[in-house]
Coordinates of N, CA and C in Angstrom, one line a residue:
X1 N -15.0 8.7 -17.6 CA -15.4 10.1 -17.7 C -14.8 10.8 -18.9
X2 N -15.6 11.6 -19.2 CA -14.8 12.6 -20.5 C -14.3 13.4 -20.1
X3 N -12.9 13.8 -20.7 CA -11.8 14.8 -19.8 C -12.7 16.3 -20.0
X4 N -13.7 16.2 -20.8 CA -14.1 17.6 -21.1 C -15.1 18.0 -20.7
X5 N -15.6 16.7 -19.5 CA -16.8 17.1 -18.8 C -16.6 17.7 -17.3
X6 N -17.6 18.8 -17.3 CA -17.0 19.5 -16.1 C -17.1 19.3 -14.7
X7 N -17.9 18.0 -14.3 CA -18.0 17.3 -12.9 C -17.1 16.1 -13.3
X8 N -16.2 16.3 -11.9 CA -15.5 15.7 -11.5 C -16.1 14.2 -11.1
X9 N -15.0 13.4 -11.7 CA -15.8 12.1 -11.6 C -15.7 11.2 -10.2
X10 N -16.1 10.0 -9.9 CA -16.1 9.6 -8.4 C -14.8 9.6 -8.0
X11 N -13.7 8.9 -8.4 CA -12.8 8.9 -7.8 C -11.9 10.4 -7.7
X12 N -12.2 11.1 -8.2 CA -11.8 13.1 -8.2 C -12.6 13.5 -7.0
X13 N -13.7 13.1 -6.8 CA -14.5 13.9 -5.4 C -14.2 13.3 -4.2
X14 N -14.0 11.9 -4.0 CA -13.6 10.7 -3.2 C -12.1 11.4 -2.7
X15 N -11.3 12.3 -3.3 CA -10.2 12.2 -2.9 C -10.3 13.6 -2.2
X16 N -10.8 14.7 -3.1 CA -10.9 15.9 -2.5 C -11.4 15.8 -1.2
X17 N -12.6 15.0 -1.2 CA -13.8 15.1 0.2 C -12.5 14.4 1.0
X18 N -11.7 13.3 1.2 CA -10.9 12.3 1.7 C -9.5 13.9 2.5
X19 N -9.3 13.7 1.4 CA -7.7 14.7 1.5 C -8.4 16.3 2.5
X20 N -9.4 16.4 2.5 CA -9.6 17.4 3.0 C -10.0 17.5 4.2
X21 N -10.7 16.1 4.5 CA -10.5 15.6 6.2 C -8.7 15.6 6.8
X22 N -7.9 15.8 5.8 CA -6.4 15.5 6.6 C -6.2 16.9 6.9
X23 N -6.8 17.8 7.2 CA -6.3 19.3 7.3 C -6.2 19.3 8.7
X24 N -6.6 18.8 9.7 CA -6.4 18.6 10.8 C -5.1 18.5 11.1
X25 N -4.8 19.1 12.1 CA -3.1 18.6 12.6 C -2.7 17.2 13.1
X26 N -3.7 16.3 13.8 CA -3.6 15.2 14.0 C -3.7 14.1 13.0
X27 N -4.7 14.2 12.3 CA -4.8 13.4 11.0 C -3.8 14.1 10.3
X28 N -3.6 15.0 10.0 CA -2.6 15.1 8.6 C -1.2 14.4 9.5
X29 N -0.8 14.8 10.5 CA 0.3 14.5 11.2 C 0.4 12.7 11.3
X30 N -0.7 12.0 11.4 CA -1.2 10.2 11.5 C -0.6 9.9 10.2
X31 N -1.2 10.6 9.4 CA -1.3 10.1 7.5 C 0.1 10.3 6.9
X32 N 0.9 11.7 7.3 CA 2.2 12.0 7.4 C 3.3 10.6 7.7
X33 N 3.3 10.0 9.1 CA 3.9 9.3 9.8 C 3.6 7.8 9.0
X34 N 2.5 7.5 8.5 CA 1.8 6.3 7.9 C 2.5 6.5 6.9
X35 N 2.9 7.5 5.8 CA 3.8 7.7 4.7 C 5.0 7.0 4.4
X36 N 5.5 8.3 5.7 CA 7.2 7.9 5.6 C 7.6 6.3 6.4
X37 N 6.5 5.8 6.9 CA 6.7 4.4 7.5 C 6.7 3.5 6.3
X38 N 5.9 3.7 5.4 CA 5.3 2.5 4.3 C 5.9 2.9 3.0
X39 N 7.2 3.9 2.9 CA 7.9 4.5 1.6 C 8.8 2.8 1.5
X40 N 8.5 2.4 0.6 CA 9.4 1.5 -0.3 C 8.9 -0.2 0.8
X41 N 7.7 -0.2 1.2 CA 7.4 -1.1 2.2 C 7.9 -1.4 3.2
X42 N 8.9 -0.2 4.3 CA 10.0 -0.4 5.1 C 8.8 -1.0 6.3
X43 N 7.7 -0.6 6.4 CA 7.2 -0.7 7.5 C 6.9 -2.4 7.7
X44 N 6.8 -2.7 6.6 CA 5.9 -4.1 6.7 C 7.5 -4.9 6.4
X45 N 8.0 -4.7 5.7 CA 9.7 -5.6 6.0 C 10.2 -5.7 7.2
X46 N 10.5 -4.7 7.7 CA 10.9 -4.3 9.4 C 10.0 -5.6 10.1
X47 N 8.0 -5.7 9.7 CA 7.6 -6.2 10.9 C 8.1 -7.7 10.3
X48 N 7.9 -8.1 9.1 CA 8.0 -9.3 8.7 C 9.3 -9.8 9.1
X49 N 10.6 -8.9 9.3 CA 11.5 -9.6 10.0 C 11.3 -9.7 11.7
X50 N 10.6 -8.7 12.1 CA 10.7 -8.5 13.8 C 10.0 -10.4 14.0
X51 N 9.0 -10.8 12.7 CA 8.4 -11.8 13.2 C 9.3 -12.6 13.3
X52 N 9.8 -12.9 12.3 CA 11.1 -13.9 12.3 C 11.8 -14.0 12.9
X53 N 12.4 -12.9 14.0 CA 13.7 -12.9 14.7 C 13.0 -13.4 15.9
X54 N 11.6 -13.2 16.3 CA 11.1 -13.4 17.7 C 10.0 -14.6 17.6
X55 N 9.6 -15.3 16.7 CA 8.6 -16.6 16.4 C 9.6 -17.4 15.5
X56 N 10.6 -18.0 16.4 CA 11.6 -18.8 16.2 C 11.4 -20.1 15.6
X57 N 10.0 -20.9 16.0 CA 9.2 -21.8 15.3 C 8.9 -21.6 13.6
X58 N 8.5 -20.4 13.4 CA 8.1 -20.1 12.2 C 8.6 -19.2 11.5
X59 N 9.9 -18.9 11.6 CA 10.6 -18.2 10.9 C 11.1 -18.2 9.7
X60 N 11.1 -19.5 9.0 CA 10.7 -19.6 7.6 C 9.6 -19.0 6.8
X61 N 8.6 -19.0 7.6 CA 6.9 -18.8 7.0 C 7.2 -17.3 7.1
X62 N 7.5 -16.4 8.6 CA 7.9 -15.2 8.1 C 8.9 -14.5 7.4
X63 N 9.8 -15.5 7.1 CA 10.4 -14.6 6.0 C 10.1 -15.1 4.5
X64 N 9.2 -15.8 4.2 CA 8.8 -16.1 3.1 C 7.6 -15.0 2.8
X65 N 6.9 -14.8 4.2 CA 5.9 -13.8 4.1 C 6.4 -12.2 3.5
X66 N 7.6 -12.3 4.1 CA 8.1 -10.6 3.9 C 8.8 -10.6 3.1
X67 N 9.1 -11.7 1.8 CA 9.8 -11.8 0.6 C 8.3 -12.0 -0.5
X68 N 7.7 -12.0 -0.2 CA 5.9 -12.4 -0.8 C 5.6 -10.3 -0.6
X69 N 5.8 -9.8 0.7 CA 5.3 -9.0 0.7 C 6.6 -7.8 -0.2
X70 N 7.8 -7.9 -0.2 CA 9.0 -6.9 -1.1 C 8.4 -7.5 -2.6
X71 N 8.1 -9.1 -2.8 CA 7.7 -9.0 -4.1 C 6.4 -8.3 -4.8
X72 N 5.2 -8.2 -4.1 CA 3.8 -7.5 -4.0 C 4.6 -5.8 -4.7
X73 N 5.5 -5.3 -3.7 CA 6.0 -4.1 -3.8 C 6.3 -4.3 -4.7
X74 N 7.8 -4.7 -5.1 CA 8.0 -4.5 -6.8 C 7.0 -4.8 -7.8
X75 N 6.2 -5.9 -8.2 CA 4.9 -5.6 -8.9 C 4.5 -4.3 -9.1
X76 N 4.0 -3.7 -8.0 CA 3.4 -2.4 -8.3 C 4.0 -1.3 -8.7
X77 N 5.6 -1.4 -8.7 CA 6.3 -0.8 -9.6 C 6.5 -0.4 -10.9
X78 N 6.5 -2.0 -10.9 CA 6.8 -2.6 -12.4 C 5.2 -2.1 -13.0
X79 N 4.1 -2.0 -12.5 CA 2.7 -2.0 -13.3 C 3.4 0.3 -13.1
X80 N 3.3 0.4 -12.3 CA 3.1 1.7 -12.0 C 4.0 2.5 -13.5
X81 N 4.7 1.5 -13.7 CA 6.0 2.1 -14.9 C 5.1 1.6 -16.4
X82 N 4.8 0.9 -16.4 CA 3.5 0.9 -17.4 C 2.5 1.8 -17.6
X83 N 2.0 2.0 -16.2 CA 1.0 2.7 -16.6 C 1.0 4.1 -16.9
X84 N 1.9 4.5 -16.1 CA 2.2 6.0 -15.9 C 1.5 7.0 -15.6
X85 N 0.4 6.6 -14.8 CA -0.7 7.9 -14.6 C -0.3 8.4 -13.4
X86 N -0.4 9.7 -13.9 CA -0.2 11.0 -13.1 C -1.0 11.0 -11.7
X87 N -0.1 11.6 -10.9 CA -0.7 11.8 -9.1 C -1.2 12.9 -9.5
X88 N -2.5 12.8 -8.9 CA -3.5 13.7 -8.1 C -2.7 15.4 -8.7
X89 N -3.6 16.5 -9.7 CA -2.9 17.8 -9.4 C -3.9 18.7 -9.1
X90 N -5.1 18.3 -8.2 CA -6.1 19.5 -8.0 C -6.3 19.2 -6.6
X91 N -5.3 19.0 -5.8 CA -4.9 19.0 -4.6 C -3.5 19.1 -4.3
X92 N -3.3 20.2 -2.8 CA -2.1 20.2 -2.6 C -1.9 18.6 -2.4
X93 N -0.7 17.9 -2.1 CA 0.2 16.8 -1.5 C 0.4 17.1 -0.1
X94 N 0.4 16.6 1.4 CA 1.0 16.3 2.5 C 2.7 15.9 2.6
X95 N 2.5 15.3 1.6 CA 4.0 14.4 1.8 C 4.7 14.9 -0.1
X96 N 5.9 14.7 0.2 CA 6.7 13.9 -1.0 C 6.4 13.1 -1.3
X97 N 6.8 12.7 -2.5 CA 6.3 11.2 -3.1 C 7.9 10.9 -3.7
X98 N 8.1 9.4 -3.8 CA 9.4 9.0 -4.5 C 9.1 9.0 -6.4
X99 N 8.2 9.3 -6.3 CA 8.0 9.1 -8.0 C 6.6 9.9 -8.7
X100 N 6.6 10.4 -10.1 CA 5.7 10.4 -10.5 C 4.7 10.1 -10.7
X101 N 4.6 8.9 -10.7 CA 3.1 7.7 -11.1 C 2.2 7.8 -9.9
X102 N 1.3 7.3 -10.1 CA 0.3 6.7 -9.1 C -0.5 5.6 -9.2
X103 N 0.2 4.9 -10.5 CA -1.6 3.3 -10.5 C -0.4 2.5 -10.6
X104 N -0.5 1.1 -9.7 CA -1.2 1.7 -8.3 C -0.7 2.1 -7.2
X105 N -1.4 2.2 -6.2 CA -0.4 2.7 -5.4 C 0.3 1.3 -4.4
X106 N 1.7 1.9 -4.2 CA 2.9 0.9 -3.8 C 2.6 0.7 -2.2
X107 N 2.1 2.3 -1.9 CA 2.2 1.7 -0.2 C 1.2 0.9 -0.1
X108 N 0.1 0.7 -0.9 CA -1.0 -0.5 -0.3 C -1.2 -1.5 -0.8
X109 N -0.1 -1.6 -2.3 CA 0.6 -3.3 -2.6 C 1.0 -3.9 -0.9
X110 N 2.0 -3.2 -0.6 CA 2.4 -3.6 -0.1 C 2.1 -4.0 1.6
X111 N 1.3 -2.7 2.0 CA 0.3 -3.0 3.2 C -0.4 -4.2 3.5
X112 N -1.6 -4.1 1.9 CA -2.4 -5.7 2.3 C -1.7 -7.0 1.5
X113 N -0.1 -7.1 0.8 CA 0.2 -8.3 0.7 C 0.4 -8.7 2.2
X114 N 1.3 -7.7 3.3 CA 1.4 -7.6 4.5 C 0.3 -8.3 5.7
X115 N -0.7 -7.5 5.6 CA -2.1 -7.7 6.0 C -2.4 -9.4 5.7
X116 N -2.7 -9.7 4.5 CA -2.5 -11.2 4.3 C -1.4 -12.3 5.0
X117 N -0.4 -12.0 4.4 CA 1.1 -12.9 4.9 C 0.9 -13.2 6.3
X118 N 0.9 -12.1 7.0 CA 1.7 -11.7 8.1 C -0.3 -12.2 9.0
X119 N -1.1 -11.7 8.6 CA -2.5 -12.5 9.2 C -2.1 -13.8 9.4
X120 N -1.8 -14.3 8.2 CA -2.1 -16.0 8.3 C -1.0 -16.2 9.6
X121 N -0.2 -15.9 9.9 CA 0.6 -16.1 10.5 C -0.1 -15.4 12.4
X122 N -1.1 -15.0 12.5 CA -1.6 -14.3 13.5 C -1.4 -12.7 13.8
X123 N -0.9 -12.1 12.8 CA -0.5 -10.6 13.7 C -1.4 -10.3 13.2
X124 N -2.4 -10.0 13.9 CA -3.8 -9.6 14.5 C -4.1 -7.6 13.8
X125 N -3.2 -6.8 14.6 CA -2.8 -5.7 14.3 C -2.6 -5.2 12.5
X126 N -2.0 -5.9 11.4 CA -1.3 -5.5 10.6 C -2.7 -5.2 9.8
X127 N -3.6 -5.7 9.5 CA -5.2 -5.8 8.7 C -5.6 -4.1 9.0
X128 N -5.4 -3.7 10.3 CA -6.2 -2.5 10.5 C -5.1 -1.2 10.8
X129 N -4.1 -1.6 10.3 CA -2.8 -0.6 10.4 C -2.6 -0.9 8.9
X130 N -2.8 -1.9 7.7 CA -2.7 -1.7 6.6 C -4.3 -0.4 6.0
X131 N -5.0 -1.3 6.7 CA -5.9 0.0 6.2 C -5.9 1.4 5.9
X132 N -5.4 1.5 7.5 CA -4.9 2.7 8.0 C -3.8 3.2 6.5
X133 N -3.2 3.0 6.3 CA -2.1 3.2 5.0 C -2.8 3.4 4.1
X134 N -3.9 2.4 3.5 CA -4.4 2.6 2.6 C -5.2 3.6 2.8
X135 N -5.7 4.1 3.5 CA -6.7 5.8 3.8 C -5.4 7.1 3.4
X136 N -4.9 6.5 4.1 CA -3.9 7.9 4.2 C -2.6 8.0 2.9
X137 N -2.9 7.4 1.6 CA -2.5 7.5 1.0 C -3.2 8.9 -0.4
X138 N -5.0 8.9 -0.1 CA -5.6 9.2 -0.4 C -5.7 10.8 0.5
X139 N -5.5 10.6 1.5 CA -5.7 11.9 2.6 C -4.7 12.3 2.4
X140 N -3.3 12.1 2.2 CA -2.5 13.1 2.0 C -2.3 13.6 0.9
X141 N -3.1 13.2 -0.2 CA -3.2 13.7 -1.4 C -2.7 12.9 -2.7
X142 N -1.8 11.9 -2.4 CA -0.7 11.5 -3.5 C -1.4 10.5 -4.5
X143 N -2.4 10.1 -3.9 CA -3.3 8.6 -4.8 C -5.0 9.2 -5.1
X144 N -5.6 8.5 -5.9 CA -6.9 8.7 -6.0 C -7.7 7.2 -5.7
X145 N -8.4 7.0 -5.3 CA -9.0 6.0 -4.4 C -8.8 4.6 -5.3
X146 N -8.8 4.8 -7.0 CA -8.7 3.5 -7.6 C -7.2 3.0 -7.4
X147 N -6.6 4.1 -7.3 CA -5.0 3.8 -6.9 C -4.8 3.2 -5.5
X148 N -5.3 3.4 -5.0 CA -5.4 2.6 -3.6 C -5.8 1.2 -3.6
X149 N -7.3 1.5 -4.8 CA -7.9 0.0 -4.6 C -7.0 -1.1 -5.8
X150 N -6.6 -0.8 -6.6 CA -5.8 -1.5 -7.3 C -4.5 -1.8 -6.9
X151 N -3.6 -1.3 -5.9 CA -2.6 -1.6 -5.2 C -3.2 -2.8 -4.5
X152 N -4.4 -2.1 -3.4 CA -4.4 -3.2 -2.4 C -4.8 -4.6 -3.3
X153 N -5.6 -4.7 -4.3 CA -5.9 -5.6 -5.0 C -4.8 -6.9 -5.5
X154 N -3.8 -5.9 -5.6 CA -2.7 -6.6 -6.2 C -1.5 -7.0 -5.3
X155 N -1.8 -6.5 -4.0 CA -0.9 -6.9 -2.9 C -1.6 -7.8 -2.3
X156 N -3.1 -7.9 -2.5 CA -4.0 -9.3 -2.0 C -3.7 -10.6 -2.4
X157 N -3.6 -10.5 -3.8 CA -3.4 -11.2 -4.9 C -2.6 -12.3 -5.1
X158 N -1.8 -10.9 -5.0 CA 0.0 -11.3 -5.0 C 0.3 -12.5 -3.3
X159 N 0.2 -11.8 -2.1 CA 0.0 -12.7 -1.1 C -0.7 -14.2 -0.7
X160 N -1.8 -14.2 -2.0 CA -2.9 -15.3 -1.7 C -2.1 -16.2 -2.2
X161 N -1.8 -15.5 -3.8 CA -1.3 -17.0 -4.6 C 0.5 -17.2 -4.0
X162 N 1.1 -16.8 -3.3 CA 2.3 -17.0 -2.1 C 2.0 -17.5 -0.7
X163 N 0.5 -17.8 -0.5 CA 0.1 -18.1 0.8 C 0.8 -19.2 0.6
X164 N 0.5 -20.9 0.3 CA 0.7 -22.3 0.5 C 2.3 -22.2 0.5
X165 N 3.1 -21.5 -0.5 CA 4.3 -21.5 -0.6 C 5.0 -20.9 1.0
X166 N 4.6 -19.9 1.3 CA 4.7 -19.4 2.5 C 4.3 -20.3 3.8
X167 N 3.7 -20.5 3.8 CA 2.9 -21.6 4.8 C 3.1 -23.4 4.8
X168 N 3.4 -23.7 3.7 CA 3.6 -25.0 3.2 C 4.8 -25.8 3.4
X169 N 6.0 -24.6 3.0 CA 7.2 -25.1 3.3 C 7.8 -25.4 4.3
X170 N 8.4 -26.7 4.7 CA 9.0 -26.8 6.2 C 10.2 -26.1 6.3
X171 N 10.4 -25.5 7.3 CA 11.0 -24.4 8.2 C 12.0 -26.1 8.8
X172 N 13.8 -25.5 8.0 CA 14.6 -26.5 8.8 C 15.7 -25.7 9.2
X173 N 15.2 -24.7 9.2 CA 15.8 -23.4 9.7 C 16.7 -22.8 11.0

């Protein structure tokens, strides 16, 4: 888009129309809680250890998963410090953010490396609670939808090519 054109381009309307569904007290309050859960990937670390401490069989696989999934996160750091594009400023924010940037976004690196890893492994739940992150990254204002999609892209990515390594190696654990 040209900065000097005066319709807002798709991913500018995608966020307004998105973030403006969070005005609700329950959704903004969902999208809120989805935030401070997935700030720095705590949420998907936490599960990727809960797997390991309680699927005693495969507890190599899940902690290779949730070292697949902290690495997914840093990636998106490291790109995020490259690229440096500015969060969202024609909408208020819901939440804080830990940083300036926004491409891409970190909480949905890290969601669907999660969503991957932690699938192959059966947790059934994590695919539609990464989602969930990935919406509400956009609803509470701090990302614009490519930032979403290029996080999740790269947390996919990042997980696929760590699947066999994750999965492959025997557990003498």
């Amino acid at each position: 888009m040209d900065h000097h054109d005066e319709r807002p381009d798709l991913d500018h309307r995608i966020l307004t129309a998105l973030h403006a569904r969070g005005t609700g007290p329950r959704v903004a309050a969902a999208a809120r809680t989805l935030s401070l859960a997935g700030e720095h990937g705590a949420l998907w670390l936490a599960a990727g250890l809960a797997g390991a401490a309680t699927d005693r069989e495969r507890r190599g696989a899940w902690l290779r998963g949730t070292a697949l999934t902290a690495g997914a996160h840093l990636a998106s750091m490291g790109v995020k410090r490259l690229v440096r594009r500015p969060r969202p400023g024609h909408v208020a924010p819901l939440v804080r953010t830990a940083g300036r940037h926004s491409f891409p976004s970190s909480h949905a690196t890290s969601a669907v490396a999660a969503a991957v890893a932690f699938g192959a492994l059966g947790a059934r739940v994590v695919p539609a609670l990464a989602a969930a992150m990935c919406v509400s990254r956009v609803v509470v204002g701090v990302h614009y939808p490519s930032d979403v999609a290029a996080g999740a892209a790269l947390g996919a990515v990042t997980a696929r090519l760590g699947a066999r390594w994750m999965t492959g190696v025997r557990d003498h654990g």
